[in-house]
Tab-separated table of C-alpha atoms in Angstrom:
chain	number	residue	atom	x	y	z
A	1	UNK	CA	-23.711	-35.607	21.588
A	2	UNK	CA	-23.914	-33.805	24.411
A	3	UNK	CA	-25.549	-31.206	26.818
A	4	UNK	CA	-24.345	-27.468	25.448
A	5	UNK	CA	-22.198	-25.711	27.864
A	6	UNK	CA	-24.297	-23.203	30.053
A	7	UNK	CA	-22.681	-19.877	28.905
A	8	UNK	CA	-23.851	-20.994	25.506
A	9	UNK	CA	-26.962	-22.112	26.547
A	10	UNK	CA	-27.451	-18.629	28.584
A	11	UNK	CA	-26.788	-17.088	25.583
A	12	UNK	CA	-29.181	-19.020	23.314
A	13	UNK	CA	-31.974	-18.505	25.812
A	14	UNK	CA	-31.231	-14.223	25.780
A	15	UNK	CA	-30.971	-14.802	22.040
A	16	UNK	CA	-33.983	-16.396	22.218
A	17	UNK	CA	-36.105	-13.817	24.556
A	18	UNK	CA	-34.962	-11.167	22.244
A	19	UNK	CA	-36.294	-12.551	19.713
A	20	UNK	CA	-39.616	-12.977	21.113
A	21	UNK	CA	-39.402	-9.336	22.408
A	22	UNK	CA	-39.018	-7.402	18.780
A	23	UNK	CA	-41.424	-9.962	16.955
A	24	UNK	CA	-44.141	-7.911	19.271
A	25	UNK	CA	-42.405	-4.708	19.170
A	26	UNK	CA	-45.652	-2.839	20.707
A	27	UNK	CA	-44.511	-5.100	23.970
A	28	UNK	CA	-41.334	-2.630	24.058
A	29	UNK	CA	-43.181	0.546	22.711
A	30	UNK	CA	-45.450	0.318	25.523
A	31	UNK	CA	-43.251	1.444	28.383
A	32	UNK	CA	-41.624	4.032	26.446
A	33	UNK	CA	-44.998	5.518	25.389
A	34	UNK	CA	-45.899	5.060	28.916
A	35	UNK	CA	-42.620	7.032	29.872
A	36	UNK	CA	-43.630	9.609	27.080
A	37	UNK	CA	-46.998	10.331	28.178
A	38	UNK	CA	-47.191	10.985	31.911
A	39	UNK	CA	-43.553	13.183	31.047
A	40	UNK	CA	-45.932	15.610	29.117
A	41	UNK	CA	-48.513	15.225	31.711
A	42	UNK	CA	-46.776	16.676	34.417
A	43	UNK	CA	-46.559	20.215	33.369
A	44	UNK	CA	-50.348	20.165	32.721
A	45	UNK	CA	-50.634	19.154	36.067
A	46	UNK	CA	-48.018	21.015	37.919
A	47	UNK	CA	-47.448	24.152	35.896
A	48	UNK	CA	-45.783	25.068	32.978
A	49	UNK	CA	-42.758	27.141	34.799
A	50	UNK	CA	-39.325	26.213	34.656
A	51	UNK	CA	-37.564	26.145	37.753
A	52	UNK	CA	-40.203	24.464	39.178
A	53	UNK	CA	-40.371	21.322	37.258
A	54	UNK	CA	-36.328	20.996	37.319
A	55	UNK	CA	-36.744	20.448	40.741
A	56	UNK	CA	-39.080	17.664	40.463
A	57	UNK	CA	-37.427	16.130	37.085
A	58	UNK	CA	-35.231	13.889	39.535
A	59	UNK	CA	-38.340	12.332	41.569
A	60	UNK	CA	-40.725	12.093	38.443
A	61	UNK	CA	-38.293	10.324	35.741
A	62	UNK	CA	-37.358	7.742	38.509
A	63	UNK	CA	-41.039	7.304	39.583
A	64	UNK	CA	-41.979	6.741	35.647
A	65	UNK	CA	-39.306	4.511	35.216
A	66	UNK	CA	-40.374	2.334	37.905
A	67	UNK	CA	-43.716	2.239	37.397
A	68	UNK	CA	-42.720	1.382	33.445
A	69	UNK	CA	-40.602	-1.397	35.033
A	70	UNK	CA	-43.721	-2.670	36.845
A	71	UNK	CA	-46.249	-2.896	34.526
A	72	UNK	CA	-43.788	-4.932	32.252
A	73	UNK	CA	-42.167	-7.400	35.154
A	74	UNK	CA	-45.643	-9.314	35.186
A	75	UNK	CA	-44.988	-10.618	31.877
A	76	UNK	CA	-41.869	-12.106	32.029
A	77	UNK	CA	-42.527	-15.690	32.612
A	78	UNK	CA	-46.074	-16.141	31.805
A	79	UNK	CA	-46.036	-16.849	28.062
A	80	UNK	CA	-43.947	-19.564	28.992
A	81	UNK	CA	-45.509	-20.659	31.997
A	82	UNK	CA	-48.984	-21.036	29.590
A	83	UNK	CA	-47.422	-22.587	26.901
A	84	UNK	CA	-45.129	-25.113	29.162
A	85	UNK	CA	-41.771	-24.063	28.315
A	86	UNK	CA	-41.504	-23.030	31.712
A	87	UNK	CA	-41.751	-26.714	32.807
A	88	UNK	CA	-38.993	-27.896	29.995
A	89	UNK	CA	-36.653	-24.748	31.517
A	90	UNK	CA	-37.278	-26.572	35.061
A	91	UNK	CA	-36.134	-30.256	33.672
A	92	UNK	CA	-33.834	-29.056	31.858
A	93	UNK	CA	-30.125	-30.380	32.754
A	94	UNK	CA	-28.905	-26.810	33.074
A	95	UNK	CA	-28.363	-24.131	36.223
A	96	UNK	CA	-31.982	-22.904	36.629
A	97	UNK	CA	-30.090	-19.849	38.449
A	98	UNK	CA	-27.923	-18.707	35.210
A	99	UNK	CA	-30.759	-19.769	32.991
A	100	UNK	CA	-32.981	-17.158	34.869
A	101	UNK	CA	-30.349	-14.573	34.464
A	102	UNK	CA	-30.551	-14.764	31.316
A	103	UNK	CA	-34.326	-14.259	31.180
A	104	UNK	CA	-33.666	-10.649	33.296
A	105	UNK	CA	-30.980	-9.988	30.898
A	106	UNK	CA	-33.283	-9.906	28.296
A	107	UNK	CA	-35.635	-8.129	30.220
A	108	UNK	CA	-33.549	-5.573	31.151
A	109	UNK	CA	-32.057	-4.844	28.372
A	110	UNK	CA	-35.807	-4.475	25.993
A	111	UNK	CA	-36.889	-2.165	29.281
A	112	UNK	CA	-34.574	-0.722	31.394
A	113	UNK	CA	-31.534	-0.009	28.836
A	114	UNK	CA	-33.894	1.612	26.342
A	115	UNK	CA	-35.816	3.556	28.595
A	116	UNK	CA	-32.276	4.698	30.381
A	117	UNK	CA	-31.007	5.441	26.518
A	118	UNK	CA	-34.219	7.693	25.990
A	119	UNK	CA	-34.301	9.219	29.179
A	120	UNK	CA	-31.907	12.383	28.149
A	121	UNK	CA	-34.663	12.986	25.743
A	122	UNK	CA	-37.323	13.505	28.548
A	123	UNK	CA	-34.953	14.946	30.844
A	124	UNK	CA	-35.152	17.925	28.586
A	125	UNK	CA	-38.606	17.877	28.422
A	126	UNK	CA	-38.432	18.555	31.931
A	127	UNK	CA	-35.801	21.019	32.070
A	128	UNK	CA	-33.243	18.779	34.371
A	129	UNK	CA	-30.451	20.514	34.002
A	130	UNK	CA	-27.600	19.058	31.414
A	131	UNK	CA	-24.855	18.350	33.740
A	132	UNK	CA	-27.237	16.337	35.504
A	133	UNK	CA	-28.363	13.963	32.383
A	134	UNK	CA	-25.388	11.833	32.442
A	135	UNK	CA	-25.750	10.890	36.053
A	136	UNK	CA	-29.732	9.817	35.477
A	137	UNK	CA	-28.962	7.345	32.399
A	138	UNK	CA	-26.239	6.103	34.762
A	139	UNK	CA	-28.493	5.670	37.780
A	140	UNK	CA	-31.068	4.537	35.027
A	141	UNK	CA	-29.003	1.767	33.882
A	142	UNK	CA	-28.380	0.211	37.275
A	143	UNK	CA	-31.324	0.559	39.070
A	144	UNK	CA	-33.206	-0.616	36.315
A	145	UNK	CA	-31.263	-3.913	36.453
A	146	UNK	CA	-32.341	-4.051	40.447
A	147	UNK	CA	-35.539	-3.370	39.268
A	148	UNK	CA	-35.690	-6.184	36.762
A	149	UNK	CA	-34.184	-8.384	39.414
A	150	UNK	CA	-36.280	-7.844	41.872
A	151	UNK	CA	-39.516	-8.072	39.749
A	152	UNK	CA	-39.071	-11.141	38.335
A	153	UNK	CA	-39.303	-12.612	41.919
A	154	UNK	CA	-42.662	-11.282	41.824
A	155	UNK	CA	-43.436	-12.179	38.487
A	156	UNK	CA	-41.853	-16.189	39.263
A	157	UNK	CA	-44.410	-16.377	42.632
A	158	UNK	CA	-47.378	-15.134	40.837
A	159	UNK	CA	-47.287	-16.325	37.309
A	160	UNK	CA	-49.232	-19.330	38.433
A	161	UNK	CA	-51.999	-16.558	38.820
A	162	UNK	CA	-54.872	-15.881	36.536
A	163	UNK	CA	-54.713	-12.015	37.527
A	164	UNK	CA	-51.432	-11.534	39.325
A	165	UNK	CA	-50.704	-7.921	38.209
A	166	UNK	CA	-52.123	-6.290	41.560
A	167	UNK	CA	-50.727	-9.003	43.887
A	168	UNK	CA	-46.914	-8.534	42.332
A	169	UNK	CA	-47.022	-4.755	43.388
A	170	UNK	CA	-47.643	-5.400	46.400
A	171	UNK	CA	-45.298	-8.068	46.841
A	172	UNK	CA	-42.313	-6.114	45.370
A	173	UNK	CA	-42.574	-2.230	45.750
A	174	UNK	CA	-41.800	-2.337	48.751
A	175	UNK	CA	-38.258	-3.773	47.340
A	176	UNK	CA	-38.002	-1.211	45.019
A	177	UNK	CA	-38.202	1.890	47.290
A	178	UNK	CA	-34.737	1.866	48.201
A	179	UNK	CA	-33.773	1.915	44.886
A	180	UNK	CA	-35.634	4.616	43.874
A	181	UNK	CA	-34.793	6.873	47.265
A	182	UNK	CA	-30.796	6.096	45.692
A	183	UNK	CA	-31.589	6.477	42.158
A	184	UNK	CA	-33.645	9.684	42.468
A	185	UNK	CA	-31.280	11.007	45.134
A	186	UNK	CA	-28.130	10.337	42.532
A	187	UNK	CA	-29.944	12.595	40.065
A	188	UNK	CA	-31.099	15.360	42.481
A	189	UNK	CA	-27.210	14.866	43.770
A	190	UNK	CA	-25.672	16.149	40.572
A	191	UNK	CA	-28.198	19.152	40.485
A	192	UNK	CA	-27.843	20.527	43.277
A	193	UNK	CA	-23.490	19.621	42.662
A	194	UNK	CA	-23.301	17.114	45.282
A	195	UNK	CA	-21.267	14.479	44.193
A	196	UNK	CA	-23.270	11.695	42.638
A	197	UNK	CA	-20.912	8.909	43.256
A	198	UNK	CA	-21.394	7.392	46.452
A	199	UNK	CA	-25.438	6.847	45.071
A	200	UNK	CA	-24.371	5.436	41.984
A	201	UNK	CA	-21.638	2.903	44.547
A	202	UNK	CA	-25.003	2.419	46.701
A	203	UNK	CA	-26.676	1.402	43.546
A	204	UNK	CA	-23.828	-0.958	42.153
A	205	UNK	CA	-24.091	-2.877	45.969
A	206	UNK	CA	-27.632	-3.639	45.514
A	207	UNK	CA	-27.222	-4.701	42.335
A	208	UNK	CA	-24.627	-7.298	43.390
A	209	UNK	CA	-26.734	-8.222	46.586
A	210	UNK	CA	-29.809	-8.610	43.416
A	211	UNK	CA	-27.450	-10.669	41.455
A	212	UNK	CA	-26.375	-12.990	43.860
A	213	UNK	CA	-30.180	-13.678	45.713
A	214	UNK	CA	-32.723	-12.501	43.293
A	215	UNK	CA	-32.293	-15.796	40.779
A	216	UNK	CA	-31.867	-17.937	43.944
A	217	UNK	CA	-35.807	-16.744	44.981
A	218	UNK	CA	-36.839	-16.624	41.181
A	219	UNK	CA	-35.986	-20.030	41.059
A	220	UNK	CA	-37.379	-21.269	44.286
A	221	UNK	CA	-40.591	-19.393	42.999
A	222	UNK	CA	-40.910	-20.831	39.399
A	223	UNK	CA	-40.785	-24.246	41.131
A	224	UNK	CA	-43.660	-23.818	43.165
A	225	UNK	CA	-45.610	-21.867	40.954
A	226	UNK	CA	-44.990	-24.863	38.416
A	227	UNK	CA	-45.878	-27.246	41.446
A	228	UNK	CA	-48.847	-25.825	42.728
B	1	UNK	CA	-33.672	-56.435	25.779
B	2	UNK	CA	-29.594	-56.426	25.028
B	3	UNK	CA	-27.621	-58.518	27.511
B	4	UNK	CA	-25.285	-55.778	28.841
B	5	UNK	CA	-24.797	-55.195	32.444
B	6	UNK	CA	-26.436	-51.856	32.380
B	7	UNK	CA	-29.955	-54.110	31.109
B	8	UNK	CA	-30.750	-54.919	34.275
B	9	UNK	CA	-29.895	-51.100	36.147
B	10	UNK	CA	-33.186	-49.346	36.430
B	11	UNK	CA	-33.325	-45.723	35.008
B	12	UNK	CA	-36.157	-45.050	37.220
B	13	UNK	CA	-37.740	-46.675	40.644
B	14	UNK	CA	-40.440	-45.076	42.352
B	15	UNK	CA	-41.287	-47.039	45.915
B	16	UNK	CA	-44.269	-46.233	48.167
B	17	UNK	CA	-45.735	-43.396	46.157
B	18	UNK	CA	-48.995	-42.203	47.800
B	19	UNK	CA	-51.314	-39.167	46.543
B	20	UNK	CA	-54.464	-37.379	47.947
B	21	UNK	CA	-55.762	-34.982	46.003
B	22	UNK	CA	-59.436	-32.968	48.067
B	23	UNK	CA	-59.353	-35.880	50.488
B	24	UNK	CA	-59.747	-38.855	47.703
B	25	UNK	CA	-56.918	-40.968	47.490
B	26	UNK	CA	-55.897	-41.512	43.529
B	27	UNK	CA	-53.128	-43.942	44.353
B	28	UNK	CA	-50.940	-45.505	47.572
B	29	UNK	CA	-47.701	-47.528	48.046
B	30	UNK	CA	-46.863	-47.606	44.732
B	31	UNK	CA	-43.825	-48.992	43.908
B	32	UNK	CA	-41.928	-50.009	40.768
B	33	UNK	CA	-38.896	-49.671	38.506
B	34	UNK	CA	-38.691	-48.860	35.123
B	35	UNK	CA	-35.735	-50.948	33.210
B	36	UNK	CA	-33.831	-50.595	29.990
B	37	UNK	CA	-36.115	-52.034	27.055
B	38	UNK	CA	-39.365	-51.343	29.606
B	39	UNK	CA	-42.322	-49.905	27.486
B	40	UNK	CA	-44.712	-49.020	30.470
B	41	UNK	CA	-48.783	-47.464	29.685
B	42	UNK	CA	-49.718	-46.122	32.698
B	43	UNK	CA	-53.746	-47.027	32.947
B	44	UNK	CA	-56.629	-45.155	34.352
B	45	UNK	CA	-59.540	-43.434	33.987
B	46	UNK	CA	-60.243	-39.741	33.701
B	47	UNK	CA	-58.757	-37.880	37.237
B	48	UNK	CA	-57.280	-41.142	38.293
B	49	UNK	CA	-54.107	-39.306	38.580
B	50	UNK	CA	-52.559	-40.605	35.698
B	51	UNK	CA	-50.493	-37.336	35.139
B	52	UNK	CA	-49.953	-36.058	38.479
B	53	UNK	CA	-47.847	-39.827	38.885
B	54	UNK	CA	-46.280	-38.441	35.617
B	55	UNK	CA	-45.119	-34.884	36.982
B	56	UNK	CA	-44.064	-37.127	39.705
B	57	UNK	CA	-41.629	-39.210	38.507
B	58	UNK	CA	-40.153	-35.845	36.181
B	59	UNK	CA	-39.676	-34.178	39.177
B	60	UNK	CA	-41.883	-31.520	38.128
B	61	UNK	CA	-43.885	-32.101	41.227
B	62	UNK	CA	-42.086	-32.399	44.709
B	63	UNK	CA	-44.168	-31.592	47.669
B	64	UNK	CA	-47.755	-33.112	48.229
B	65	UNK	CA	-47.120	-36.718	48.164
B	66	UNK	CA	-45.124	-39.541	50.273
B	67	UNK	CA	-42.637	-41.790	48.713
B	68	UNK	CA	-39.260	-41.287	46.926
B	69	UNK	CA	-38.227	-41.566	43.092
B	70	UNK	CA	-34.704	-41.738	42.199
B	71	UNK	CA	-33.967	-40.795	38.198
B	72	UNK	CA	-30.629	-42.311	37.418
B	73	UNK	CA	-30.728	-41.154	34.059
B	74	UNK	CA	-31.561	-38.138	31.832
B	75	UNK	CA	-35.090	-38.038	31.193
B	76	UNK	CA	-37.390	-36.034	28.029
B	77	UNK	CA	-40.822	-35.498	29.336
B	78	UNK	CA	-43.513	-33.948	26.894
B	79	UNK	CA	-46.352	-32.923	28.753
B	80	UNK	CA	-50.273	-32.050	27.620
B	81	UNK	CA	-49.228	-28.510	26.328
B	82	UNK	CA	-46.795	-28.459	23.518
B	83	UNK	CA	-43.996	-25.268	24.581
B	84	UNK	CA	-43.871	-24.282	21.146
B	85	UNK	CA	-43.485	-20.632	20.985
B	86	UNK	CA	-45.892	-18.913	18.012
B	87	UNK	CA	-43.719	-16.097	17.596
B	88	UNK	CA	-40.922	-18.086	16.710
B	89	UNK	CA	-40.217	-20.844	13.782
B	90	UNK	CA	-40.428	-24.725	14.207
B	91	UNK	CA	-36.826	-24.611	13.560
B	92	UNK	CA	-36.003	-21.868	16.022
B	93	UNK	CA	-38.266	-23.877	19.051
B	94	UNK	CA	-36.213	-26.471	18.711
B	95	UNK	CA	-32.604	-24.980	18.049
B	96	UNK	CA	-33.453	-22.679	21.019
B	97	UNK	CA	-35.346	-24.902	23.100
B	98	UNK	CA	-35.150	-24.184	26.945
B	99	UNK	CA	-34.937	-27.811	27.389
B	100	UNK	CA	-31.406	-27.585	26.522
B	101	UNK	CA	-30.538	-30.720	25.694
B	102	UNK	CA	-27.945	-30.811	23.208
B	103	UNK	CA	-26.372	-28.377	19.784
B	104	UNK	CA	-28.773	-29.281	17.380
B	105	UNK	CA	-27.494	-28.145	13.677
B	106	UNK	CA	-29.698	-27.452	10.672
B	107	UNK	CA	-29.678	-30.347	9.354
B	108	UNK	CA	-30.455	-32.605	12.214
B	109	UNK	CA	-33.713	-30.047	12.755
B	110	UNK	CA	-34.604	-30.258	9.182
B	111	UNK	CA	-34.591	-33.996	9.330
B	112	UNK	CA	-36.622	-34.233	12.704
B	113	UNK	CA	-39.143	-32.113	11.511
B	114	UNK	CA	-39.119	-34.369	8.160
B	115	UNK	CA	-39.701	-37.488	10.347
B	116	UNK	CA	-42.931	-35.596	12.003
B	117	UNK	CA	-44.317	-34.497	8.686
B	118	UNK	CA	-43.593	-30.862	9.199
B	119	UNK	CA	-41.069	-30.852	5.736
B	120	UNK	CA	-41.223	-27.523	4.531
B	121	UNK	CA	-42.657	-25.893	7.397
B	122	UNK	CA	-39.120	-24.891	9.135
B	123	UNK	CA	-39.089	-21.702	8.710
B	124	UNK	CA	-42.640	-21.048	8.450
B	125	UNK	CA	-44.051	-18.665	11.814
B	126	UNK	CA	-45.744	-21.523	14.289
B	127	UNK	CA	-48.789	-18.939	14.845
B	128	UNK	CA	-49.337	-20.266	10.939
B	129	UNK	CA	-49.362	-23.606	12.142
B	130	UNK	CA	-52.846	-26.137	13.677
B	131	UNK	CA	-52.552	-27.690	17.278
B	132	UNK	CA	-51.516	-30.997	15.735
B	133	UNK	CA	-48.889	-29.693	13.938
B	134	UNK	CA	-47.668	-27.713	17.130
B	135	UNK	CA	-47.507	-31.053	19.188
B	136	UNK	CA	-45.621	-32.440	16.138
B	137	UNK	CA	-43.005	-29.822	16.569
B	138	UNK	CA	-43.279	-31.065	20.115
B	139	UNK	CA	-42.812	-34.758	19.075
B	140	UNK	CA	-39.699	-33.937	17.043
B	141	UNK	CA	-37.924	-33.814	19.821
B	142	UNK	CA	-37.749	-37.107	20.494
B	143	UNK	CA	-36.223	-37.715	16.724
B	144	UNK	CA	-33.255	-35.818	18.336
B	145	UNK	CA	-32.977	-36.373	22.524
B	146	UNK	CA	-30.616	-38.693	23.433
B	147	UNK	CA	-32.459	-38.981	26.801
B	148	UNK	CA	-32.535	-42.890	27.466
B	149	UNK	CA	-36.073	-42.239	29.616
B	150	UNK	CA	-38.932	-40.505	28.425
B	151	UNK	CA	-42.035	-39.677	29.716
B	152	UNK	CA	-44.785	-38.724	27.839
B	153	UNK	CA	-48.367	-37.337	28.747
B	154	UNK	CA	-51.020	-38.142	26.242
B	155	UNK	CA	-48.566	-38.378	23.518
B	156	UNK	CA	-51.399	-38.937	20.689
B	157	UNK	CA	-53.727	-36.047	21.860
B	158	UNK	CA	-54.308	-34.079	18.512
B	159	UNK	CA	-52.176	-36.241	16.210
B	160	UNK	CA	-53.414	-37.738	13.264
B	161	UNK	CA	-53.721	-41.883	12.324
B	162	UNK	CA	-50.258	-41.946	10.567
B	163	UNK	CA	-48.707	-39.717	12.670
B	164	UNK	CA	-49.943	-41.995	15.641
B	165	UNK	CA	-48.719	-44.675	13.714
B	166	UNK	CA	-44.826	-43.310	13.098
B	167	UNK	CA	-45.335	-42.345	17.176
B	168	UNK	CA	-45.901	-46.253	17.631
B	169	UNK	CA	-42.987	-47.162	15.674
B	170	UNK	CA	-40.792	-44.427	17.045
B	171	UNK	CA	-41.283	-46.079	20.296
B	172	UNK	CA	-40.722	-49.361	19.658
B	173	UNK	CA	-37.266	-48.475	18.059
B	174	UNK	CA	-36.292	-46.379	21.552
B	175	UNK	CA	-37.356	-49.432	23.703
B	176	UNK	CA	-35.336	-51.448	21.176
B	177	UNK	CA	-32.102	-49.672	21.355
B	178	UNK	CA	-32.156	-49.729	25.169
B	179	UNK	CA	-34.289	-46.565	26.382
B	180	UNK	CA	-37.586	-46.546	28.059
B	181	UNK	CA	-40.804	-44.976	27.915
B	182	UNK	CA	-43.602	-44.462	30.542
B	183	UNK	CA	-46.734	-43.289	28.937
B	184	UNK	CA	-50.277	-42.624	29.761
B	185	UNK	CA	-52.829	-42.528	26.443
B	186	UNK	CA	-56.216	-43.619	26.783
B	187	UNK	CA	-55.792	-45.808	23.359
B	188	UNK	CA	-54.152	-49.278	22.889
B	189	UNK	CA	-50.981	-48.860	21.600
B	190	UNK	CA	-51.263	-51.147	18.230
B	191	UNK	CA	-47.180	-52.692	18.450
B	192	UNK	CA	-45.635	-55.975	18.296
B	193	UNK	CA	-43.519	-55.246	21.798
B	194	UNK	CA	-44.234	-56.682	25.241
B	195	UNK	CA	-46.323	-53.497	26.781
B	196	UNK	CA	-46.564	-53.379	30.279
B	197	UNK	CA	-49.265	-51.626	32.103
B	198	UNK	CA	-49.051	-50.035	35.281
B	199	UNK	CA	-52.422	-49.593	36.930
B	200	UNK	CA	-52.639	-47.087	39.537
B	201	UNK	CA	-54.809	-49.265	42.134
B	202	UNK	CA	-53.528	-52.661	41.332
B	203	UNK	CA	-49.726	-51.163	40.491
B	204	UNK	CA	-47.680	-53.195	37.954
B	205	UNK	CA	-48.898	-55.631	35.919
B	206	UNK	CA	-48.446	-57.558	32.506
């Protein structure tokens, strides 16, 4: 018998972080209640009219939507760092750098798809305007995976950490203000009838430039934290 | 030992391996080789360093010590904490296992978790099971890895006398059929197999 072949093995592991995700479904409510609440905070604070919060819709739904992406980034590793399947993952005779795809697959896809597939639903809240809607689940959908990418390094260097959640935001927001200038921009874009394009193609680069480095510094991270 | 030509090729050798850990020294120039048919206890007392050598030689540690260690095969190490996932079934750790070792089907699962005492508990949530009967979902991994080397951290920590007993036996039939095992465990291992003891001051010794 031998090894299994890594797309299988990829697949297994997303199988397996599914899994794990909708056994503790409150894990994936969170960010959406998250996303839910400050929504119908911010005509409280700002003011009930109309125009006015169509014109912030764009910033505040990408803002949210990182922030969601943050609060949930910190937890991708450390079950598995405390219960040492993070040090099997390490040994393990597979590509750590597919194998920690597959780990941001899953994350992406319990936070960033949902929240991207909900989105149209707090978009209205908010009054963005419909012909704009399509454009923010796109720019949702791929800065989210940036998002996820670029998190995880932050999550892989301090999972070692007793309290880490501070420490990752500032190691990574930095890293996730260009995608949120783009994303937000996108949206405000097909508003205002500029044509949203060229963001979303801005968007699509970084998330090939994520793809290609992000595991390599996830990886390089995991095996110090494991180290250490 | 069998007489092949691989008997004598050494699935592990560690040479001049030298620690410090807050300016005490737990162990220097150590150097040895683990063979085919090698059962090897790895001796010391609490904080002697007993497994950071272990993390060593998995690779799981790579900075903070001088010497080299060349693995020339695949190794299975089981460390103090078990990596069995509460949210998920005995069965599903080990068909999913990040280890990724090998397709395990249902049946092969079913009878590795037999082996450890854990019949009837496949599909049972693990956050239903005790901390022994986590590290025996651990342990059934070596009823399926094909891994010729294995290196095991306190391998009898929560496990009861007849589990420790099928552990014994379990090793003795690896070394038998041509794999090897370094261990550390603070108890004598109670089998009828040349055990040889590595001592982390005095290195190898019989």
């Amino acid at each position: 018998m031998s090894a299994p072949g890594t797309l299988p093995f990829c697949l297994r592991l997303l199988r397996r972080q599914l899994v794990l995700a909708f056994r503790r479904p409150i894990e994936i409510g969170n960010p959406l209640l998250f996303f839910a609440m400050v929504v119908a905070l911010f005509p409280l604070g700002l003011g009930p009219a109309p125009e006015q919060l169509s014109g912030f819709a764009p910033g505040i739904l990408w803002i949210i939507a990182l922030l969601s992406n943050l609060l949930t980034s910190d937890a991708v590793f450390r079950s598995d760092f405390e219960d040492g399947s993070l040090e099997q993952l390490l040994l393990s005779p597979q590509p750590l750098f597919l194998s920690v795809l597959a780990y941001i697959a899953a994350h992406w896809l319990v936070t960033g798809v949902l929240l991207a597939l909900v989105s149209p639903v707090f978009a209205l809240m908010l009054n963005l305007p419909v012909q704009a809607v399509g454009v923010l689940v796109a720019s949702l959908l791929l800065g989210s995976a940036v998002l996820s990418l670029v998190g995880c390094i932050g999550a892989a260097l301090t999972v070692g950490l007793k309290r880490g959640g501070m420490l990752i935001s500032l190691l990574i927001l930095p890293f996730y203000m260009p995608v949120l200038i783009f994303g937000s921009a996108a949206v405000q874009g097909a508003v205002t009838g500029v044509p949203a394009g060229p963001y979303l193609a801005i968007l699509g680069a970084m998330l090939c430039l994520a793809i290609a480095l992000a595991p390599l510094a996830i990886a390089a991270g995991l095996r110090i934290s494991v180290d250490a | 030992m069998p007489d092949t030509p691989t008997a004598h090729r050494p699935l592990l050798s560690a040479s001049g391996l030298s620690l410090e850990r807050g300016g005490r020294e737990l162990f220097s120039a150590l150097s040895f080789e683990v063979l085919p048919g090698h059962l090897l206890q790895i001796e010391g007392a609490n904080g002697a360093g007993k497994t950071s050598l272990i993390r060593i030689l998995a690779g799981l540690s790579r900075y903070g010590f001088t010497g080299s260690v060349t693995r020339h095969a695949p190794l299975l190490y089981l460390g103090h904490q078990a990596g069995v996932k509460a949210l998920l079934t005995p069965r599903e750790n080990l068909a999913w296992h990040v280890g990724g070792e090998g397709d395990y089907d249902d049946e092969r699962i079913r009878d590795a978790l037999a082996r450890v005492g854990l019949y009837g508990y496949e599909n049972v949530p693990s956050h239903a099971l005790s901390a022994g009967q986590h590290r025996r979902v651990n342990l059934a991994r070596l009823y399926l890895s094909e891994s010729p080397l294995w290196l095991l951290d306190e391998p009898f920590t929560a496990i009861d006398r007849s589990g420790v007993l099928d552990l014994e036996n379990l090793l003795v039939e690896h070394v038998e059929r041509g794999g090897a095992v370094v261990m550390t465990s603070h108890q004598a291992l109670q089998v009828t197999y040349e055990v040889r003891f590595l001592s982390l001051l005095e290195g190898l010794r019989l």
